[in-house]
Short mmCIF file of C-alpha atoms in Angstrom, two decimals:
data_model
loop_
_atom_site.label_atom_id
_atom_site.label_comp_id
_atom_site.label_asym_id
_atom_site.label_seq_id
_atom_site.Cartn_x
_atom_site.Cartn_y
_atom_site.Cartn_z
CA UNK E 292 8.96 1.38 -2.51
CA UNK E 293 7.17 -0.62 0.59
CA UNK E 294 7.94 -3.49 1.96
CA UNK E 295 4.31 -5.36 2.54
CA UNK E 296 0.94 -4.60 3.14
CA UNK E 297 -0.39 -6.17 6.77
CA UNK E 298 -3.91 -7.79 7.99
CA UNK E 299 -6.05 -4.58 7.18
CA UNK E 300 -3.97 -2.66 4.07
CA UNK E 301 -1.41 -0.74 6.25
CA UNK E 302 1.31 0.21 4.12
CA UNK E 303 5.12 -1.30 6.30
CA UNK E 304 8.01 -0.47 5.69
CA UNK E 305 11.93 -1.00 7.23
CA UNK E 306 13.82 1.83 7.07
CA UNK E 307 12.08 5.67 9.01
CA UNK E 308 13.78 8.26 6.35
CA UNK E 309 12.23 6.45 3.97
CA UNK E 310 8.43 6.63 5.16
CA UNK E 311 9.43 9.94 6.07
CA UNK E 312 9.93 11.36 2.17
CA UNK E 313 7.42 9.09 0.88
CA UNK E 314 4.22 10.56 3.91
CA UNK E 315 5.65 13.68 2.49
CA UNK E 316 5.18 12.50 -1.67
CA UNK E 317 2.13 11.19 -0.50
CA UNK E 318 0.72 15.02 1.36
CA UNK E 319 1.64 16.17 -1.94
CA UNK E 320 0.17 14.25 -4.41
CA UNK E 321 -3.58 14.50 -5.89
CA UNK E 322 -3.59 10.91 -7.04
CA UNK E 323 -0.92 7.44 -5.41
CA UNK E 324 -0.47 5.22 -7.92
CA UNK E 325 0.73 2.05 -5.52
CA UNK E 326 3.13 -1.04 -7.65
CA UNK E 327 3.32 -4.32 -5.04
CA UNK E 328 3.62 -8.17 -6.42
CA UNK E 329 1.96 -10.85 -4.50
CA UNK E 330 4.32 -10.85 -2.32
CA UNK E 331 3.72 -8.57 0.05
CA UNK E 332 0.20 -9.21 0.71
CA UNK E 333 0.66 -10.32 4.32
CA UNK E 334 3.52 -8.72 4.92
CA UNK E 335 4.51 -6.96 8.73
CA UNK E 336 7.52 -5.12 9.58
CA UNK E 337 8.02 -2.48 12.15
CA UNK E 338 7.02 1.33 10.54
CA UNK E 339 4.04 2.01 9.32
CA UNK E 340 3.95 3.84 6.33
CA UNK E 341 0.24 4.51 5.25
CA UNK E 342 -2.17 2.79 4.27
CA UNK E 343 -3.75 1.17 0.84
CA UNK E 344 -6.59 4.02 1.58
CA UNK E 345 -4.46 6.82 1.00
CA UNK E 346 -3.49 5.49 -2.66
CA UNK E 347 -5.59 5.56 -6.03
CA UNK E 348 -4.69 2.94 -7.81
CA UNK E 349 -3.07 -0.40 -6.85
CA UNK E 350 -1.13 -2.85 -9.57
CA UNK E 351 -0.54 -6.24 -8.71
CA UNK E 352 -0.56 -9.62 -9.99
CA UNK E 353 -3.23 -11.34 -8.03
CA UNK E 354 -5.93 -10.36 -5.78
CA UNK E 355 -5.81 -8.95 -2.11
CA UNK E 356 -6.33 -10.82 0.86
CA UNK E 357 -10.17 -9.68 1.54
CA UNK E 358 -9.60 -7.86 4.35
CA UNK E 359 -7.48 -5.15 1.85
CA UNK E 360 -10.02 -6.02 -0.27
CA UNK E 361 -12.71 -4.05 2.01
CA UNK E 362 -10.39 -1.42 2.72
CA UNK E 363 -9.74 -0.55 -0.76
CA UNK E 364 -13.79 -0.81 -1.72
CA UNK E 365 -14.30 1.38 1.21
CA UNK E 366 -11.81 4.10 0.06
CA UNK E 367 -12.59 3.43 -3.96
CA UNK E 368 -8.53 2.12 -4.68
CA UNK E 369 -8.18 1.06 -8.37
CA UNK E 370 -7.53 -2.48 -7.94
CA UNK E 371 -5.33 -3.18 -11.68
CA UNK E 372 -4.27 -7.26 -12.22
CA UNK E 373 -1.15 -7.40 -14.59
CA UNK E 374 -1.40 -10.32 -16.86
#
């Protein structure tokens, strides 16, 4: 669970313990699916969990900001828009 996706596609949260658990799960996974609605984009919080480049798929309801899209394209993260 993430609380925000900031400027350069950093994945952010408020709770250090939840971040540590999520990082351990990501480290052990072959594919990472991230679901986030448009309200998460541009939202800044205190603790950096990782970057969208660590994911394999992003499910969202609107096209992400250009800075996030660039990172996704550079790292071949698949974008899936909900209709």
